PDB file of C-alpha atoms in Angstrom:
ATOM      1  CA  MET A   1      -2.912 -13.884 -27.048  1.00 92.00           C
ATOM      2  CA  LEU A   2      -1.852 -11.474 -24.430  1.00 94.00           C
ATOM      3  CA  LEU A   3       1.697 -11.339 -23.809  1.00 97.00           C
ATOM      4  CA  LEU A   4       3.062  -9.680 -20.416  1.00 97.00           C
ATOM      5  CA  SER A   5       6.370  -8.254 -22.385  1.00 97.00           C
ATOM      6  CA  GLU A   6       3.840  -6.286 -24.695  1.00 97.00           C
ATOM      7  CA  VAL A   7       1.655  -5.041 -21.679  1.00 97.00           C
ATOM      8  CA  MET A   8       4.887  -3.837 -19.890  1.00 96.00           C
ATOM      9  CA  ILE A   9       5.869  -1.982 -23.368  1.00 96.00           C
ATOM     10  CA  ALA A  10       2.595  -0.756 -23.728  1.00 96.00           C
ATOM     11  CA  HIS A  11       2.274   0.858 -20.176  1.00 96.00           C
ATOM     12  CA  THR A  12       5.655   2.402 -19.260  1.00 95.00           C
ATOM     13  CA  GLU A  13       4.307   4.451 -17.003  1.00 96.00           C
ATOM     14  CA  LEU A  14       4.014   1.716 -14.503  1.00 96.00           C
ATOM     15  CA  GLU A  15       6.481   1.834 -11.689  1.00 96.00           C
ATOM     16  CA  SER A  16       5.756  -1.273  -9.409  1.00 97.00           C
ATOM     17  CA  PHE A  17       4.067  -4.623  -9.382  1.00 98.00           C
ATOM     18  CA  GLU A  18       1.179  -3.349  -7.652  1.00 97.00           C
ATOM     19  CA  ASP A  19       0.223  -0.867 -10.538  1.00 97.00           C
ATOM     20  CA  LEU A  20       0.752  -4.165 -12.973  1.00 98.00           C
ATOM     21  CA  VAL A  21      -2.040  -6.106 -11.488  1.00 97.00           C
ATOM     22  CA  PRO A  22      -5.178  -3.763 -12.074  1.00 97.00           C
ATOM     23  CA  ILE A  23      -3.679  -3.272 -15.664  1.00 97.00           C
ATOM     24  CA  ILE A  24      -4.010  -7.364 -16.417  1.00 97.00           C
ATOM     25  CA  LYS A  25      -7.527  -7.465 -14.722  1.00 96.00           C
ATOM     26  CA  ASN A  26      -8.550  -4.346 -16.863  1.00 95.00           C
ATOM     27  CA  ILE A  27      -7.807  -6.443 -20.017  1.00 94.00           C
ATOM     28  CA  ALA A  28      -8.950  -9.638 -18.602  1.00 94.00           C
ATOM     29  CA  ASN A  29     -12.152  -8.046 -18.103  1.00 93.00           C
ATOM     30  CA  SER A  30     -12.532  -6.211 -21.381  1.00 92.00           C
ATOM     31  CA  GLY A  31     -13.133  -9.651 -22.746  1.00 86.00           C
ATOM     32  CA  ASN A  32     -10.741  -9.369 -26.065  1.00 87.00           C
ATOM     33  CA  GLU A  33      -8.033 -11.748 -24.994  1.00 89.00           C
ATOM     34  CA  ARG A  34      -8.304 -15.536 -23.631  1.00 92.00           C
ATOM     35  CA  PHE A  35      -4.979 -16.570 -23.204  1.00 94.00           C
ATOM     36  CA  PHE A  36      -2.201 -14.978 -21.255  1.00 96.00           C
ATOM     37  CA  ARG A  37       1.485 -15.780 -21.290  1.00 96.00           C
ATOM     38  CA  MET A  38       4.006 -14.706 -19.002  1.00 97.00           C
ATOM     39  CA  ASP A  39       7.075 -14.423 -20.998  1.00 97.00           C
ATOM     40  CA  VAL A  40       9.193 -12.219 -19.129  1.00 97.00           C
ATOM     41  CA  LYS A  41       9.475 -11.517 -15.324  1.00 97.00           C
ATOM     42  CA  PRO A  42       8.347  -8.185 -14.153  1.00 97.00           C
ATOM     43  CA  ASP A  43      11.822  -5.939 -13.109  1.00 94.00           C
ATOM     44  CA  TYR A  44       9.947  -4.085 -10.419  1.00 96.00           C
ATOM     45  CA  GLY A  45      11.349  -3.655  -7.194  1.00 96.00           C
ATOM     46  CA  ASP A  46       8.184  -4.879  -5.194  1.00 97.00           C
ATOM     47  CA  THR A  47       7.787  -8.052  -7.685  1.00 97.00           C
ATOM     48  CA  PRO A  48       6.987 -10.907  -5.235  1.00 97.00           C
ATOM     49  CA  GLU A  49       8.320 -14.168  -5.528  1.00 97.00           C
ATOM     50  CA  ASN A  50       4.804 -15.699  -6.351  1.00 97.00           C
ATOM     51  CA  TRP A  51       4.212 -12.972  -9.208  1.00 97.00           C
ATOM     52  CA  GLU A  52       2.904 -15.507 -11.609  1.00 97.00           C
ATOM     53  CA  ASP A  53       0.327 -16.729  -9.435  1.00 97.00           C
ATOM     54  CA  ARG A  54      -0.825 -13.148  -8.707  1.00 97.00           C
ATOM     55  CA  LEU A  55      -0.707 -12.268 -12.555  1.00 97.00           C
ATOM     56  CA  GLU A  56      -2.561 -15.551 -13.229  1.00 96.00           C
ATOM     57  CA  ALA A  57      -5.183 -14.896 -10.706  1.00 97.00           C
ATOM     58  CA  ALA A  58      -5.635 -11.578 -11.727  1.00 96.00           C
ATOM     59  CA  PHE A  59      -6.108 -12.444 -15.411  1.00 95.00           C
ATOM     60  CA  TYR A  60      -8.475 -15.617 -14.831  1.00 90.00           C
TER      61      TYR A  60
END
């Protein structure tokens, strides 16, 4: 299971929500993870209100 908190810890170079989305897409496309859990809210200045929907769409 992919945890959003683990992605954010592993990619400390990310500076915005828009930087996070392609990382989630790349992980999903690798085929190594089947499930995605958003256990934290991304704390970026540009995190939209629909952040959960956006990340879920990027993963699936």
